[in-house]
Every structure is written in structure tokens, then in C-alpha cells.
Amino acid sequence: MKLTKPRLALICGILCISIFPILVKLKLASGLISAFYRMAIALALLLPYVLITKNFKLPKTKIILLAVLCGILFASDVAVWNIAIQDSSATQASLLTNLSPVWVGIGSFFFLKVRPATNFWIGTLVSLFGMITLVGFSFFLELNFNQAFLFAVLSGILYSIYLLVSKKVLSEIDVLSFMTINLIASSIYLGILCYALNEPFTGFSDTGWFVFVLQAVMCQLCAWLSISYATQHMRATRVSLSLLSQAVITSILAWLFLEEQITLQMVFGGIILLCGIRITFYDKTISLKKLFSKN
């Protein structure tokens, strides 16, 4: 496979976002305030650059509003994902939030009246089975849907909506301008939310502030500038599928640095979940009749 600039950018972006759950799991701050500083510090670094270099181009009002919507969606996604990571494990939260391609297809079916192919529904069933295996069958039989589980799934739903809207916006605007508007909206939205919920904006350790800066530089600017660039130049399905590898890398990092236990059941569940999502992107239509027919 030839490593073109978009592919290299995608690899760089995946590596950068893979460390994010590990940083959040350190619990040096609440999930909400951590999300706020991730956006605010990234904005403080990006805004002077785009203004000085004159790389910011003000788009049409409609595109501005959509970019603002993207900012709110992405901020909500990061906030609920942070809470899910802190209340469960980095591995489980990362895998569950990666169900986003499934929610994209379901949302398209119900709201956009787009009928997904047979492969999508097969892949969805396999993915959902993988999710049940990952979390545990008793978890579902007892209807024990705790906050961490619900927030991880909600994160995937919010992210899927963000992907659909941002793909439209990025066809009309350059990456730097999009990221600038996105970060302004995210920072204001999360700032108001943190203030309303009496979240502390100060009083963190030196390590805490260092982690905030690391999240902003690595997990926000480097990661999403790279992924947005890749999204502009590659098929959205290919980008989405590639992003699934983030969950695998995060699991390995969580095992190495956080000593998170990864059970055999979680491994099987994760593999089934990822295989199911891979089926949804398979080009050739899978024929159930041929699959089960005798040779």
C-alpha cells in the first residue's frame, strides 16, 4: 500500500487520539473540565496562528452555523466519552464509542430515508452481538445499563452525527477555518456548561495542567487536523473503518500503562464487534442464500 499524504495523516491522527483515553483515565480532573481545557487550550494555540498567517477564511452563514453545530456535537461527544472512560475502563469505553458507523447507518435509514445494503444489517447484528459479548450477557439480562455504558454508546451516536455533518462542511471550507470555528463553538459551549454545573476551573496540579496541554496539542490539534485532512482526500467509509484501530491501540496502552485487565471474553467481544463493523464496509453484497447453500 502506497503511503500517500492523506494516509500518513490518518495514521498520525489515529496514533494521537489513541493516547487520549489513557490521559483521561488518570482522573486528574473531572470529565467535563478536562473536555473544556482540551478545546480551550487548542483554540488559544490555533487562533493566533490562523490570524497571523491569514489562513482563516470566513465561509457563508449556512456553513458557519453547520461548523458551530459540529463544535457542539464534538464537544458533547468528548464530554460524555470522558465520563464513560473515568467510570468504566479505557478499553470498554473506546470499543463502545466505536459503534458509530452502525449508528450512522441506522440514522440514515430512519431520518434520511437511505436504505443501507444487506451487508450493513448483517454487520450491525454481528457488531451488536460483539458488544453484548464484550460487556457480558448478564449485564443485558439484568438490564444493568449503568451511566458509563450509556454514555459510551451516546458518545458513539454523537460522533456519528458529527461525522455526517462535518463531511458536508469540509466540502465547502478548508480544514483550518473549520477547526477554528469548531473550537470556538466547543470552548464556549463547554465553558458555559462547566460554569453552570459549578465545575472548578483552577486548583489543578502541575501534572494536571501538563495533561490538559498534552490533550490539546496531541489529541485535539495534531489528531483532528490530520483526520480532517484525511477526510477531505479519502472516502469517508475508509476513514471511519481505519479509526476503529484506535480502540485496539488504546486497549494495548491501557494494559501497559494502567494495568487494566483484558479478559478473554473482552478480546472475543472486541474482535466480533470490529469484524461486524468491517462487514458494513464490505464492497460486495453478501448473499445469505449462497452463504448457507450447499456446494
XYZ file of N, CA, C and O in Angstrom, residues 73-148:
304
model
N -21.556 19.339 18.800
C -21.656 17.877 18.754
C -20.365 17.222 19.226
O -20.381 16.280 20.033
N -19.247 17.736 18.734
C -17.955 17.149 19.088
C -17.641 17.363 20.564
O -17.139 16.463 21.246
N -17.960 18.561 21.075
C -17.732 18.851 22.487
C -18.571 17.932 23.366
O -18.090 17.416 24.379
N -19.826 17.714 22.981
C -20.711 16.813 23.735
C -20.179 15.387 23.705
O -20.204 14.675 24.716
N -19.694 14.985 22.523
C -19.120 13.643 22.358
C -17.938 13.443 23.300
O -17.870 12.454 24.043
N -17.004 14.388 23.292
C -15.808 14.278 24.134
C -16.176 14.284 25.619
O -15.632 13.504 26.410
N -17.125 15.142 26.005
C -17.516 15.254 27.408
C -18.107 13.942 27.934
O -17.697 13.438 28.994
N -19.070 13.373 27.206
C -19.703 12.132 27.684
C -18.746 10.952 27.584
O -18.785 10.029 28.412
N -17.838 10.982 26.590
C -16.836 9.921 26.472
C -15.861 9.974 27.643
O -15.477 8.947 28.203
N -15.461 11.198 28.036
C -14.578 11.356 29.196
C -15.190 10.718 30.442
O -14.522 10.003 31.197
N -16.474 10.992 30.671
C -17.167 10.460 31.847
C -17.236 8.931 31.770
O -17.038 8.240 32.768
N -17.514 8.417 30.558
C -17.587 6.956 30.366
C -16.245 6.294 30.655
O -16.182 5.239 31.292
N -15.166 6.922 30.208
C -13.820 6.374 30.430
C -13.497 6.341 31.923
O -12.987 5.348 32.447
N -13.807 7.429 32.636
C -13.469 7.519 34.056
C -14.301 6.569 34.906
O -13.854 6.118 35.959
N -15.524 6.263 34.451
C -16.413 5.408 35.242
C -16.352 3.932 34.857
O -16.980 3.094 35.510
N -15.645 3.601 33.777
C -15.513 2.191 33.391
C -14.051 1.895 33.122
O -13.205 2.069 33.978
N -13.735 1.460 31.921
C -12.340 1.231 31.540
C -12.096 1.884 30.190
O -13.020 2.069 29.403
N -10.835 2.234 29.937
C -10.479 2.867 28.673
C -10.798 1.943 27.504
O -11.230 2.379 26.436
N -10.606 0.638 27.712
C -10.859 -0.352 26.656
C -12.335 -0.427 26.308
O -12.720 -0.321 25.141
N -13.193 -0.624 27.335
C -14.626 -0.763 27.084
C -15.202 0.502 26.467
O -15.954 0.441 25.493
N -14.852 1.676 27.019
C -15.387 2.934 26.512
C -14.964 3.177 25.063
O -15.750 3.648 24.245
N -13.719 2.831 24.738
C -13.221 3.045 23.372
C -13.921 2.138 22.367
O -14.261 2.555 21.265
N -14.145 0.886 22.750
C -14.807 -0.059 21.847
C -16.277 0.310 21.629
O -16.775 0.283 20.503
N -16.974 0.687 22.700
C -18.390 1.008 22.577
C -18.616 2.286 21.778
O -19.567 2.383 21.006
N -17.742 3.274 21.955
C -17.903 4.513 21.195
C -17.609 4.293 19.713
O -18.058 5.046 18.861
N -16.857 3.211 19.401
C -16.544 2.912 18.002
C -17.676 2.199 17.274
O -17.507 1.743 16.138
N -18.843 2.109 17.915
C -20.039 1.624 17.218
C -20.632 2.705 16.315
O -21.663 2.492 15.689
N -19.983 3.854 16.236
C -20.523 4.993 15.483
C -20.904 4.673 14.036
O -21.930 5.164 13.556
N -20.134 3.836 13.286
C -20.572 3.523 11.913
C -21.939 2.842 11.860
O -22.699 3.027 10.913
N -22.251 2.048 12.894
C -23.561 1.397 12.956
C -24.659 2.438 13.118
O -25.690 2.401 12.447
N -24.434 3.411 14.013
C -25.444 4.457 14.244
C -25.613 5.345 13.016
O -26.709 5.868 12.764
N -24.538 5.548 12.247
C -24.639 6.319 11.006
C -25.629 5.652 10.056
O -26.505 6.296 9.475
N -25.492 4.337 9.901
C -26.389 3.606 9.004
C -27.828 3.607 9.475
O -28.762 3.821 8.688
N -28.030 3.401 10.780
C -29.383 3.389 11.331
C -30.018 4.771 11.216
O -31.193 4.916 10.850
N -29.243 5.820 11.505
C -29.750 7.186 11.380
C -30.113 7.522 9.947
O -31.130 8.181 9.676
N -29.297 7.058 8.998
C -29.586 7.286 7.578
C -30.889 6.614 7.163
O -31.670 7.158 6.389
N -31.133 5.421 7.722
C -32.338 4.666 7.378
C -33.604 5.364 7.890
O -34.593 5.511 7.172
N -33.566 5.832 9.134
C -34.770 6.398 9.748
C -35.001 7.878 9.411
O -36.137 8.324 9.264
N -33.909 8.643 9.281
C -34.069 10.086 9.128
C -33.768 10.599 7.721
O -34.336 11.599 7.293
N -32.868 9.924 7.014
C -32.529 10.362 5.661
C -33.180 9.491 4.596
O -33.011 9.731 3.401
N -33.905 8.485 5.033
C -34.607 7.571 4.125
C -33.660 6.884 3.142
O -34.025 6.574 2.011
N -32.424 6.680 3.595
C -31.440 5.960 2.783
C -31.433 4.507 3.249
O -31.207 4.229 4.422
N -31.705 3.585 2.340
C -31.787 2.177 2.710
C -30.400 1.526 2.623
O -29.872 1.329 1.526
N -29.790 1.193 3.772
C -28.474 0.539 3.750
C -28.551 -0.832 3.088
O -29.605 -1.466 3.062
N -27.411 -1.287 2.560
C -27.353 -2.581 1.885
C -27.483 -3.721 2.892
O -27.410 -3.523 4.106
N -27.661 -4.928 2.365
C -27.775 -6.121 3.206
C -26.563 -6.271 4.118
O -26.681 -6.669 5.283
N -25.386 -5.948 3.576
C -24.150 -6.050 4.363
C -24.231 -5.243 5.653
O -23.710 -5.656 6.699
N -24.881 -4.076 5.570
C -24.966 -3.213 6.746
C -25.735 -3.897 7.868
O -25.314 -3.890 9.025
N -26.875 -4.479 7.538
C -27.711 -5.098 8.565
C -27.042 -6.348 9.149
O -27.141 -6.605 10.346
N -26.331 -7.101 8.294
C -25.583 -8.260 8.795
C -24.487 -7.788 9.745
O -24.316 -8.316 10.857
N -23.758 -6.773 9.315
C -22.686 -6.228 10.136
C -23.200 -5.639 11.440
O -22.549 -5.765 12.490
N -24.376 -4.996 11.392
C -24.973 -4.411 12.594
C -25.297 -5.487 13.621
O -24.991 -5.352 14.818
N -25.905 -6.578 13.162
C -26.246 -7.685 14.067
C -24.990 -8.296 14.686
O -24.953 -8.589 15.882
N -23.948 -8.476 13.862
C -22.683 -9.030 14.357
C -22.054 -8.071 15.376
O -21.574 -8.493 16.436
N -22.078 -6.772 15.079
C -21.493 -5.767 15.971
C -22.220 -5.720 17.313
O -21.587 -5.642 18.372
N -23.543 -5.761 17.269
C -24.329 -5.728 18.499
C -24.072 -6.973 19.343
O -24.004 -6.912 20.573
N -23.912 -8.124 18.670
C -23.576 -9.350 19.385
C -22.197 -9.215 20.032
O -21.970 -9.664 21.159
N -21.278 -8.589 19.296
C -19.934 -8.355 19.838
C -19.984 -7.444 21.055
O -19.269 -7.667 22.041
N -20.842 -6.423 20.996
C -20.979 -5.505 22.120
C -21.519 -6.238 23.349
O -21.039 -6.040 24.472
N -22.507 -7.106 23.135
C -23.088 -7.881 24.240
C -22.048 -8.825 24.839
O -21.935 -8.965 26.056
N -21.250 -9.452 23.975
C -20.184 -10.350 24.442
C -19.130 -9.578 25.231
O -18.658 -10.028 26.280
N -18.771 -8.410 24.720
C -17.756 -7.567 25.367
C -18.171 -7.167 26.777
O -17.399 -7.304 27.732
N -19.392 -6.681 26.922
C -19.859 -6.175 28.212
C -20.280 -7.307 29.140
O -20.128 -7.221 30.356
N -20.818 -8.377 28.563
C -21.279 -9.511 29.368
C -22.768 -9.736 29.202
O -23.554 -8.793 29.259
N -23.164 -10.995 28.971
C -24.574 -11.309 28.720
C -25.448 -11.003 29.938
O -26.578 -10.538 29.808
N -24.924 -11.252 31.141
C -25.704 -10.988 32.352
C -26.010 -9.506 32.505
O -27.042 -9.112 33.058
N -25.109 -8.679 31.992
C -25.277 -7.228 32.031
C -26.578 -6.825 31.340
O -27.315 -5.964 31.808
N -26.870 -7.497 30.205
C -28.083 -7.182 29.438
C -29.301 -7.911 29.986
O -30.404 -7.370 29.997
N -29.119 -9.139 30.455
C -30.242 -9.900 31.006
C -30.803 -9.225 32.256
O -32.010 -9.244 32.507
N -29.911 -8.588 33.024
C -30.341 -7.902 34.244
C -30.697 -6.442 33.980
O -31.062 -5.709 34.906
N -30.580 -6.007 32.695
C -30.847 -4.618 32.303
C -30.028 -3.637 33.143
O -30.503 -2.588 33.571
N -28.770 -4.000 33.374
C -27.885 -3.196 34.216
C -27.139 -2.149 33.384
O -25.921 -2.168 33.269
N -27.906 -1.252 32.772
C -27.305 -0.237 31.906
C -26.862 0.959 32.752
O -27.618 1.910 32.949
N -25.640 0.907 33.257
C -25.165 1.995 34.108
C -24.768 3.210 33.279
O -24.775 3.182 32.048
N -24.410 4.287 33.976
C -24.096 5.553 33.303
C -22.927 5.422 32.340
O -22.959 5.974 31.230
N -21.887 4.692 32.744
C -20.701 4.546 31.898
C -21.047 3.884 30.563
O -20.594 4.318 29.500
